[in-house]
PDB file of C-alpha atoms in Angstrom:
ATOM      1  CA  MET A  16       0.060  -0.052   0.074  1.00  0.00           C
ATOM      2  CA  ALA A  17       1.273   3.456  -0.963  1.00  0.00           C
ATOM      3  CA  GLU A  18       2.348   5.866   1.805  1.00  0.00           C
ATOM      4  CA  PRO A  19      -0.286   8.513   2.609  1.00  0.00           C
ATOM      5  CA  ARG A  20       0.222  11.875   0.926  1.00  0.00           C
ATOM      6  CA  GLU A  21       2.383  14.093   3.158  1.00  0.00           C
ATOM      7  CA  LYS A  22       0.218  16.800   4.801  1.00  0.00           C
ATOM      8  CA  ALA A  23       1.122  20.075   6.503  1.00  0.00           C
ATOM      9  CA  LEU A  24       1.314  20.035  10.304  1.00  0.00           C
ATOM     10  CA  HIS A  25      -1.763  22.215  10.869  1.00  0.00           C
ATOM     11  CA  GLU A  26      -3.908  19.749   8.988  1.00  0.00           C
ATOM     12  CA  LEU A  27      -2.937  16.983  11.413  1.00  0.00           C
ATOM     13  CA  LEU A  28      -3.616  18.639  14.720  1.00  0.00           C
ATOM     14  CA  SER A  29      -7.136  17.590  15.389  1.00  0.00           C
ATOM     15  CA  ARG A  30      -8.859  17.648  18.638  1.00  0.00           C
ATOM     16  CA  ASP A  31      -8.700  13.879  19.129  1.00  0.00           C
ATOM     17  CA  MET A  32      -5.817  12.968  21.405  1.00  0.00           C
ATOM     18  CA  VAL A  33      -4.361   9.622  22.503  1.00  0.00           C
ATOM     19  CA  ASP A  34      -2.492   8.622  25.613  1.00  0.00           C
ATOM     20  CA  ILE A  35       0.719   6.849  25.268  1.00  0.00           C
ATOM     21  CA  TYR A  36       2.567   5.215  28.238  1.00  0.00           C
ATOM     22  CA  VAL A  37       6.385   4.641  27.699  1.00  0.00           C
ATOM     23  CA  GLY A  38       8.843   2.601  29.482  1.00  0.00           C
ATOM     24  CA  GLU A  39       9.028   0.930  33.011  1.00  0.00           C
ATOM     25  CA  GLU A  40       7.809   4.160  34.614  1.00  0.00           C
ATOM     26  CA  ASN A  41       4.846   4.615  32.230  1.00  0.00           C
ATOM     27  CA  THR A  42       5.784   8.069  31.316  1.00  0.00           C
ATOM     28  CA  HIS A  43       2.539   9.611  29.968  1.00  0.00           C
ATOM     29  CA  TRP A  44       2.438  11.366  26.685  1.00  0.00           C
ATOM     30  CA  ILE A  45      -0.693  12.927  25.168  1.00  0.00           C
ATOM     31  CA  LEU A  46      -0.396  13.122  21.448  1.00  0.00           C
ATOM     32  CA  HIS A  47      -2.569  14.147  18.441  1.00  0.00           C
ATOM     33  CA  GLU A  48      -4.149  11.067  17.163  1.00  0.00           C
ATOM     34  CA  LYS A  49      -4.403  12.174  13.484  1.00  0.00           C
ATOM     35  CA  LEU A  50      -0.758  13.138  13.480  1.00  0.00           C
ATOM     36  CA  LEU A  51       0.433   9.874  14.904  1.00  0.00           C
ATOM     37  CA  CYS A  52      -1.651   7.778  12.704  1.00  0.00           C
ATOM     38  CA  HIS A  53      -0.709   9.752   9.560  1.00  0.00           C
ATOM     39  CA  ARG A  54       2.920   9.158  10.260  1.00  0.00           C
ATOM     40  CA  SER A  55       2.748   5.549  11.320  1.00  0.00           C
ATOM     41  CA  LYS A  56       0.972   2.477   9.860  1.00  0.00           C
ATOM     42  CA  PHE A  57       1.597   0.669  13.219  1.00  0.00           C
ATOM     43  CA  PHE A  58      -0.381   3.306  15.032  1.00  0.00           C
ATOM     44  CA  ARG A  59      -3.142   3.388  12.469  1.00  0.00           C
ATOM     45  CA  ASN A  60      -3.719  -0.201  13.108  1.00  0.00           C
ATOM     46  CA  ILE A  61      -3.676   0.471  16.898  1.00  0.00           C
ATOM     47  CA  PHE A  62      -6.021   3.244  17.014  1.00  0.00           C
ATOM     48  CA  SER A  63      -8.320   2.556  14.005  1.00  0.00           C
ATOM     49  CA  ASN A  64     -10.472  -0.295  14.861  1.00  0.00           C
ATOM     50  CA  LYS A  65     -12.853  -1.402  12.007  1.00  0.00           C
ATOM     51  CA  LYS A  66     -15.469  -2.867  14.407  1.00  0.00           C
ATOM     52  CA  GLY A  67     -16.429   0.589  15.585  1.00  0.00           C
ATOM     53  CA  SER A  68     -14.875   0.667  19.003  1.00  0.00           C
ATOM     54  CA  LYS A  69     -11.916   3.047  19.347  1.00  0.00           C
ATOM     55  CA  ASN A  70      -8.690   2.764  21.366  1.00  0.00           C
ATOM     56  CA  SER A  71      -7.564   5.937  23.001  1.00  0.00           C
ATOM     57  CA  MET A  72      -4.447   4.696  24.889  1.00  0.00           C
ATOM     58  CA  TYR A  73      -1.458   2.376  24.240  1.00  0.00           C
ATOM     59  CA  GLY A  74       1.496   1.239  26.318  1.00  0.00           C
ATOM     60  CA  LEU A  75       5.088   0.891  25.125  1.00  0.00           C
ATOM     61  CA  PRO A  76       6.769  -0.745  28.166  1.00  0.00           C
ATOM     62  CA  ASP A  77       9.899  -1.821  26.258  1.00  0.00           C
ATOM     63  CA  GLU A  78      10.738   1.574  24.742  1.00  0.00           C
ATOM     64  CA  GLY A  79      13.144   4.105  26.370  1.00  0.00           C
ATOM     65  CA  ASP A  80      12.042   7.483  27.536  1.00  0.00           C
ATOM     66  CA  GLU A  81      14.925   9.383  25.751  1.00  0.00           C
ATOM     67  CA  PRO A  82      14.421   7.775  22.282  1.00  0.00           C
ATOM     68  CA  PHE A  83      10.659   8.289  22.573  1.00  0.00           C
ATOM     69  CA  LYS A  84      11.320  12.002  23.401  1.00  0.00           C
ATOM     70  CA  LEU A  85      13.268  12.106  20.093  1.00  0.00           C
ATOM     71  CA  PHE A  86      10.369  10.456  18.349  1.00  0.00           C
ATOM     72  CA  VAL A  87       8.016  13.040  19.670  1.00  0.00           C
ATOM     73  CA  GLY A  88      10.344  15.812  18.524  1.00  0.00           C
ATOM     74  CA  TRP A  89      10.561  14.412  15.148  1.00  0.00           C
ATOM     75  CA  LEU A  90       6.643  13.925  15.049  1.00  0.00           C
ATOM     76  CA  TYR A  91       5.971  17.593  15.625  1.00  0.00           C
ATOM     77  CA  ALA A  92       9.097  19.298  14.340  1.00  0.00           C
ATOM     78  CA  ASP A  93       9.864  16.967  11.389  1.00  0.00           C
ATOM     79  CA  SER A  94      13.584  16.954  12.348  1.00  0.00           C
ATOM     80  CA  ILE A  95      15.949  15.004  14.669  1.00  0.00           C
ATOM     81  CA  PRO A  96      18.971  16.543  16.455  1.00  0.00           C
ATOM     82  CA  GLN A  97      22.469  16.004  14.917  1.00  0.00           C
ATOM     83  CA  PRO A  98      24.636  14.179  17.478  1.00  0.00           C
ATOM     84  CA  THR A  99      27.703  16.012  18.821  1.00  0.00           C
ATOM     85  CA  GLU A 100      29.447  13.066  20.463  1.00  0.00           C
ATOM     86  CA  GLU A 101      29.505   9.271  19.889  1.00  0.00           C
ATOM     87  CA  LYS A 102      27.524   8.273  22.967  1.00  0.00           C
ATOM     88  CA  GLU A 103      24.424  10.229  21.591  1.00  0.00           C
ATOM     89  CA  LEU A 104      24.294   7.587  18.857  1.00  0.00           C
ATOM     90  CA  SER A 105      22.648   5.153  21.409  1.00  0.00           C
ATOM     91  CA  ASN A 106      19.311   7.016  21.474  1.00  0.00           C
ATOM     92  CA  LEU A 107      19.544   7.415  17.639  1.00  0.00           C
ATOM     93  CA  PHE A 108      19.816   3.539  17.130  1.00  0.00           C
ATOM     94  CA  ASP A 109      16.870   3.085  19.522  1.00  0.00           C
ATOM     95  CA  LEU A 110      14.983   5.736  17.524  1.00  0.00           C
ATOM     96  CA  TYR A 111      15.819   3.763  14.350  1.00  0.00           C
ATOM     97  CA  LEU A 112      14.404   0.576  15.762  1.00  0.00           C
ATOM     98  CA  MET A 113      11.168   2.469  16.641  1.00  0.00           C
ATOM     99  CA  ALA A 114      10.867   3.677  13.084  1.00  0.00           C
ATOM    100  CA  GLU A 115      11.390   0.175  11.564  1.00  0.00           C
ATOM    101  CA  LYS A 116       8.963  -1.323  14.190  1.00  0.00           C
ATOM    102  CA  TRP A 117       6.263   1.323  13.691  1.00  0.00           C
ATOM    103  CA  GLU A 118       6.732   1.417   9.800  1.00  0.00           C
ATOM    104  CA  ILE A 119       7.750   5.015   9.466  1.00  0.00           C
ATOM    105  CA  LYS A 120       9.714   5.118   6.221  1.00  0.00           C
ATOM    106  CA  LYS A 121      10.508   8.817   6.402  1.00  0.00           C
ATOM    107  CA  LEU A 122      11.965   8.643  10.024  1.00  0.00           C
ATOM    108  CA  THR A 123      13.882   5.414   9.066  1.00  0.00           C
ATOM    109  CA  ILE A 124      15.632   7.372   6.162  1.00  0.00           C
ATOM    110  CA  GLU A 125      16.352  10.410   8.306  1.00  0.00           C
ATOM    111  CA  VAL A 126      18.058   8.471  11.122  1.00  0.00           C
ATOM    112  CA  LEU A 127      20.094   6.576   8.534  1.00  0.00           C
ATOM    113  CA  GLU A 128      21.146   9.776   6.905  1.00  0.00           C
ATOM    114  CA  THR A 129      22.063  11.145  10.361  1.00  0.00           C
ATOM    115  CA  VAL A 130      24.098   8.202  11.394  1.00  0.00           C
ATOM    116  CA  ARG A 131      25.938   8.069   8.051  1.00  0.00           C
ATOM    117  CA  LYS A 132      26.868  11.706   8.307  1.00  0.00           C
ATOM    118  CA  TRP A 133      28.107  11.320  11.885  1.00  0.00           C
ATOM    119  CA  TYR A 134      30.561   8.480  10.841  1.00  0.00           C
ATOM    120  CA  HIS A 135      31.651  10.469   7.835  1.00  0.00           C
ATOM    121  CA  ASP A 136      32.198  13.962   9.460  1.00  0.00           C
ATOM    122  CA  SER A 137      33.787  12.388  12.521  1.00  0.00           C
ATOM    123  CA  ASP A 138      35.955  10.047  10.299  1.00  0.00           C
ATOM    124  CA  THR A 139      35.141   7.072  12.571  1.00  0.00           C
ATOM    125  CA  TRP A 140      33.807   3.504  12.106  1.00  0.00           C
ATOM    126  CA  PRO A 141      30.872   1.838  13.870  1.00  0.00           C
ATOM    127  CA  GLY A 142      32.011   0.095  17.065  1.00  0.00           C
ATOM    128  CA  LEU A 143      31.458  -3.614  17.656  1.00  0.00           C
ATOM    129  CA  ARG A 144      28.829  -3.097  20.324  1.00  0.00           C
ATOM    130  CA  ARG A 145      26.720  -0.858  17.894  1.00  0.00           C
ATOM    131  CA  VAL A 146      26.883  -3.551  15.198  1.00  0.00           C
ATOM    132  CA  GLN A 147      25.966  -6.381  17.693  1.00  0.00           C
ATOM    133  CA  TYR A 148      23.124  -4.355  19.044  1.00  0.00           C
ATOM    134  CA  ILE A 149      21.566  -3.871  15.633  1.00  0.00           C
ATOM    135  CA  TYR A 150      22.087  -7.421  14.667  1.00  0.00           C
ATOM    136  CA  ALA A 151      20.375  -8.520  17.857  1.00  0.00           C
ATOM    137  CA  ASN A 152      17.260  -6.289  17.067  1.00  0.00           C
ATOM    138  CA  THR A 153      16.779  -6.333  13.427  1.00  0.00           C
ATOM    139  CA  GLU A 154      16.013  -8.675  10.590  1.00  0.00           C
ATOM    140  CA  TYR A 155      18.405  -9.658   7.839  1.00  0.00           C
ATOM    141  CA  GLU A 156      17.114  -7.065   5.256  1.00  0.00           C
ATOM    142  CA  SER A 157      17.467  -4.103   7.703  1.00  0.00           C
ATOM    143  CA  PRO A 158      18.924  -0.961   6.001  1.00  0.00           C
ATOM    144  CA  MET A 159      20.692  -0.134   9.232  1.00  0.00           C
ATOM    145  CA  ARG A 160      22.446  -3.449   9.115  1.00  0.00           C
ATOM    146  CA  GLN A 161      23.521  -2.898   5.496  1.00  0.00           C
ATOM    147  CA  LEU A 162      24.935   0.467   6.381  1.00  0.00           C
ATOM    148  CA  LEU A 163      26.940  -0.662   9.294  1.00  0.00           C
ATOM    149  CA  VAL A 164      28.206  -3.664   7.594  1.00  0.00           C
ATOM    150  CA  SER A 165      29.319  -1.664   4.634  1.00  0.00           C
ATOM    151  CA  CYS A 166      31.311   0.595   6.944  1.00  0.00           C
ATOM    152  CA  VAL A 167      32.856  -2.185   8.850  1.00  0.00           C
ATOM    153  CA  ALA A 168      33.819  -3.979   5.502  1.00  0.00           C
ATOM    154  CA  ARG A 169      35.601  -0.854   4.346  1.00  0.00           C
ATOM    155  CA  MET A 170      37.347  -0.412   7.659  1.00  0.00           C
ATOM    156  CA  LEU A 171      38.636  -3.953   7.505  1.00  0.00           C
ATOM    157  CA  VAL A 172      39.603  -3.883   3.799  1.00  0.00           C
ATOM    158  CA  VAL A 173      41.518  -0.663   3.951  1.00  0.00           C
ATOM    159  CA  GLY A 174      43.036  -1.324   7.430  1.00  0.00           C
ATOM    160  CA  ASP A 175      46.514  -2.845   8.016  1.00  0.00           C
ATOM    161  CA  THR A 176      45.471  -5.320  10.632  1.00  0.00           C
ATOM    162  CA  MET A 177      42.345  -6.977  12.016  1.00  0.00           C
ATOM    163  CA  PRO A 178      41.507  -5.475  15.357  1.00  0.00           C
ATOM    164  CA  PRO A 179      41.474  -8.360  17.861  1.00  0.00           C
ATOM    165  CA  HIS A 180      38.046  -7.721  19.170  1.00  0.00           C
ATOM    166  CA  TRP A 181      36.712  -7.834  15.638  1.00  0.00           C
ATOM    167  CA  GLU A 182      38.555 -11.041  14.858  1.00  0.00           C
ATOM    168  CA  LYS A 183      37.001 -12.576  17.905  1.00  0.00           C
ATOM    169  CA  ALA A 184      33.560 -11.316  17.049  1.00  0.00           C
ATOM    170  CA  LEU A 185      33.704 -12.721  13.447  1.00  0.00           C
ATOM    171  CA  ARG A 186      34.838 -15.997  14.691  1.00  0.00           C
ATOM    172  CA  LYS A 187      31.686 -16.211  16.906  1.00  0.00           C
ATOM    173  CA  ASN A 188      29.102 -14.594  14.542  1.00  0.00           C
ATOM    174  CA  GLY A 189      29.304 -16.329  11.289  1.00  0.00           C
ATOM    175  CA  GLN A 190      26.381 -14.344   9.729  1.00  0.00           C
ATOM    176  CA  LEU A 191      28.219 -11.110  10.341  1.00  0.00           C
ATOM    177  CA  ALA A 192      31.317 -12.464   8.630  1.00  0.00           C
ATOM    178  CA  VAL A 193      29.300 -13.701   5.631  1.00  0.00           C
ATOM    179  CA  ASP A 194      27.510 -10.347   5.323  1.00  0.00           C
ATOM    180  CA  ILE A 195      30.845  -8.468   5.188  1.00  0.00           C
ATOM    181  CA  ILE A 196      32.187 -10.851   2.440  1.00  0.00           C
ATOM    182  CA  MET A 197      28.972 -10.368   0.516  1.00  0.00           C
ATOM    183  CA  CYS A 198      29.218  -6.658   0.871  1.00  0.00           C
ATOM    184  CA  VAL A 199      32.819  -6.712  -0.461  1.00  0.00           C
ATOM    185  CA  GLN A 200      31.666  -8.865  -3.428  1.00  0.00           C
ATOM    186  CA  LYS A 201      29.047  -6.189  -4.347  1.00  0.00           C
ATOM    187  CA  TRP A 202      31.806  -3.563  -4.782  1.00  0.00           C
ATOM    188  CA  HIS A 203      32.967  -5.466  -7.928  1.00  0.00           C
ATOM    189  CA  ILE A 204      36.605  -4.683  -7.379  1.00  0.00           C
ATOM    190  CA  GLU A 205      38.788  -4.625 -10.494  1.00  0.00           C
ATOM    191  CA  PRO A 206      40.424  -8.137 -10.542  1.00  0.00           C
ATOM    192  CA  GLU A 207      43.780  -6.508 -11.366  1.00  0.00           C
ATOM    193  CA  LYS A 208      43.682  -4.741  -7.890  1.00  0.00           C
ATOM    194  CA  VAL A 209      43.141  -8.020  -6.068  1.00  0.00           C
ATOM    195  CA  PRO A 210      46.267 -10.153  -5.372  1.00  0.00           C
ATOM    196  CA  ASP A 211      46.143 -13.619  -7.130  1.00  0.00           C
ATOM    197  CA  THR A 212      47.932 -16.197  -5.110  1.00  0.00           C
ATOM    198  CA  ARG A 213      47.859 -18.597  -8.116  1.00  0.00           C
ATOM    199  CA  ASP A 214      50.261 -16.252  -9.912  1.00  0.00           C
ATOM    200  CA  THR A 215      53.811 -17.688  -9.588  1.00  0.00           C
ATOM    201  CA  ARG A 216      55.197 -14.244 -10.041  1.00  0.00           C
ATOM    202  CA  ARG A 217      53.486 -13.083  -6.757  1.00  0.00           C
ATOM    203  CA  GLY A 218      55.682 -14.016  -3.832  1.00  0.00           C
ATOM    204  CA  SER A 219      57.226 -17.294  -2.887  1.00  0.00           C
ATOM    205  CA  ILE A 220      55.608 -20.400  -1.599  1.00  0.00           C
ATOM    206  CA  ALA A 221      58.507 -20.923   0.680  1.00  0.00           C
ATOM    207  CA  GLU A 222      57.861 -17.461   2.209  1.00  0.00           C
ATOM    208  CA  MET A 223      54.158 -18.426   2.883  1.00  0.00           C
ATOM    209  CA  VAL A 224      55.381 -21.656   4.582  1.00  0.00           C
ATOM    210  CA  ASP A 225      57.836 -19.604   6.724  1.00  0.00           C
ATOM    211  CA  GLN A 226      55.047 -17.239   7.731  1.00  0.00           C
ATOM    212  CA  ALA A 227      52.772 -20.197   8.672  1.00  0.00           C
ATOM    213  CA  GLU A 228      55.477 -21.641  10.791  1.00  0.00           C
ATOM    214  CA  ASP A 229      56.133 -18.392  12.569  1.00  0.00           C
ATOM    215  CA  ALA A 230      52.503 -18.045  13.271  1.00  0.00           C
ATOM    216  CA  LYS A 231      52.241 -21.575  14.669  1.00  0.00           C
ATOM    217  CA  ALA A 232      55.185 -20.930  16.837  1.00  0.00           C
ATOM    218  CA  HIS A 233      53.821 -17.700  18.169  1.00  0.00           C
ATOM    219  CA  ASN A 234      50.438 -19.376  18.989  1.00  0.00           C
ATOM    220  CA  SER A 235      52.249 -22.261  20.703  1.00  0.00           C
ATOM    221  CA  ASP A 236      54.314 -19.841  22.873  1.00  0.00           C
ATOM    222  CA  LYS A 237      51.025 -17.858  23.701  1.00  0.00           C
ATOM    223  CA  ASN A 238      49.194 -21.138  24.770  1.00  0.00           C
ATOM    224  CA  GLU A 239      52.215 -22.067  27.058  1.00  0.00           C
ATOM    225  CA  VAL A 240      52.005 -18.654  28.749  1.00  0.00           C
ATOM    226  CA  ASN A 241      48.229 -19.246  29.192  1.00  0.00           C
ATOM    227  CA  GLY A 242      48.823 -22.574  30.831  1.00  0.00           C
ATOM    228  CA  GLY A 243      47.979 -24.671  27.684  1.00  0.00           C
ATOM    229  CA  ALA A 244      44.394 -23.214  27.280  1.00  0.00           C
ATOM    230  CA  GLU A 245      43.727 -23.063  23.617  1.00  0.00           C
ATOM    231  CA  GLU A 246      41.151 -20.620  22.339  1.00  0.00           C
ATOM    232  CA  PRO A 247      38.520 -22.287  20.167  1.00  0.00           C
ATOM    233  CA  SER A 248      38.959 -21.436  16.508  1.00  0.00           C
ATOM    234  CA  SER A 249      35.248 -21.096  15.684  1.00  0.00           C
ATOM    235  CA  GLY A 250      31.871 -20.988  17.201  1.00  0.00           C
ATOM    236  CA  GLY A 251      31.539 -20.410  20.841  1.00  0.00           C
ATOM    237  CA  ASP A 252      28.324 -19.189  22.546  1.00  0.00           C
ATOM    238  CA  GLU A 253      28.725 -16.052  24.650  1.00  0.00           C
ATOM    239  CA  GLU A 254      26.203 -17.408  27.079  1.00  0.00           C
ATOM    240  CA  SER A 255      28.482 -20.153  28.077  1.00  0.00           C
ATOM    241  CA  GLN A 256      31.042 -17.721  29.417  1.00  0.00           C
ATOM    242  CA  SER A 257      31.201 -16.861  33.145  1.00  0.00           C
ATOM    243  CA  GLY A 258      29.912 -13.434  34.216  1.00  0.00           C
ATOM    244  CA  GLU A 259      33.544 -12.544  34.952  1.00  0.00           C
ATOM    245  CA  GLU A 260      34.755 -13.460  31.508  1.00  0.00           C
ATOM    246  CA  GLN A 261      31.966 -11.509  29.738  1.00  0.00           C
ATOM    247  CA  GLU A 262      32.745  -8.414  31.865  1.00  0.00           C
ATOM    248  CA  ALA A 263      36.427  -8.606  31.237  1.00  0.00           C
ATOM    249  CA  GLU A 264      35.743  -9.228  27.347  1.00  0.00           C
ATOM    250  CA  SER A 265      33.224  -6.310  27.224  1.00  0.00           C
ATOM    251  CA  ALA A 266      35.742  -4.021  29.084  1.00  0.00           C
ATOM    252  CA  GLU A 267      38.466  -5.036  26.575  1.00  0.00           C
ATOM    253  CA  GLU A 268      36.232  -4.476  23.560  1.00  0.00           C
ATOM    254  CA  GLN A 269      34.915  -1.091  24.847  1.00  0.00           C
ATOM    255  CA  GLU A 270      38.595   0.143  25.313  1.00  0.00           C
ATOM    256  CA  ALA A 271      39.501  -1.109  21.872  1.00  0.00           C
ATOM    257  CA  GLU A 272      36.420   0.496  20.300  1.00  0.00           C
ATOM    258  CA  SER A 273      37.066   3.723  22.062  1.00  0.00           C
ATOM    259  CA  GLY A 274      40.329   4.180  20.292  1.00  0.00           C
ATOM    260  CA  GLU A 275      38.841   2.802  17.021  1.00  0.00           C
ATOM    261  CA  GLU A 276      35.910   5.330  17.011  1.00  0.00           C
ATOM    262  CA  GLN A 277      38.135   8.291  17.748  1.00  0.00           C
ATOM    263  CA  ALA A 278      40.663   7.354  15.097  1.00  0.00           C
TER     264      ALA A 278
END
């Protein structure tokens, strides 16, 4: 079904109001029904009952107060604030999830544009926690997934090394790794710019063997230092970790991301 024709704000401020209760504290918002339903197919279905009875209140216990405040600001002012520091992206990502869930295409696009502009203007990349959060709360086709995966793919391709926390995450999350590979494939990089290991003129097989032996020796030394404990090469469910291990890993990743995002 086509999106409703865009209307001026004064056309949408009718006398009918609805009560929205947000979050654990049931923060009470009184909003114009016509405006809310015009913007969102989700709310049109909530407040427009074909049987004749009419809902006038609705609860959103799982939503946060701050992201919803951003939503109300957009609802009436048709704009969202530009973030000035990285931590402000948290509420923007939650606002994006609202836009997807409530089927508000215009808001979805505006949040995507704002997030993209932030990473471009700040010359930073999405942190691992941001990407994991979006993966945990969106479907495969989500445009925000596509945006973040494309950013991460470029970060890894143009970077000199693989950040340790990203390597660990990709070993555990096969879908994320596959998505990054598929993203790179879509770039259709010219074959001449991609090294061809089959070409006998490109490097020495002996050198490749030497590098493999050095890496094996390094890993062996590291295992001895760790008391013989060998890190699994693939899979691994984060839920099987102890609370202390998860906290230590989270702190390590946050420290690494902090430097990564400010680069």
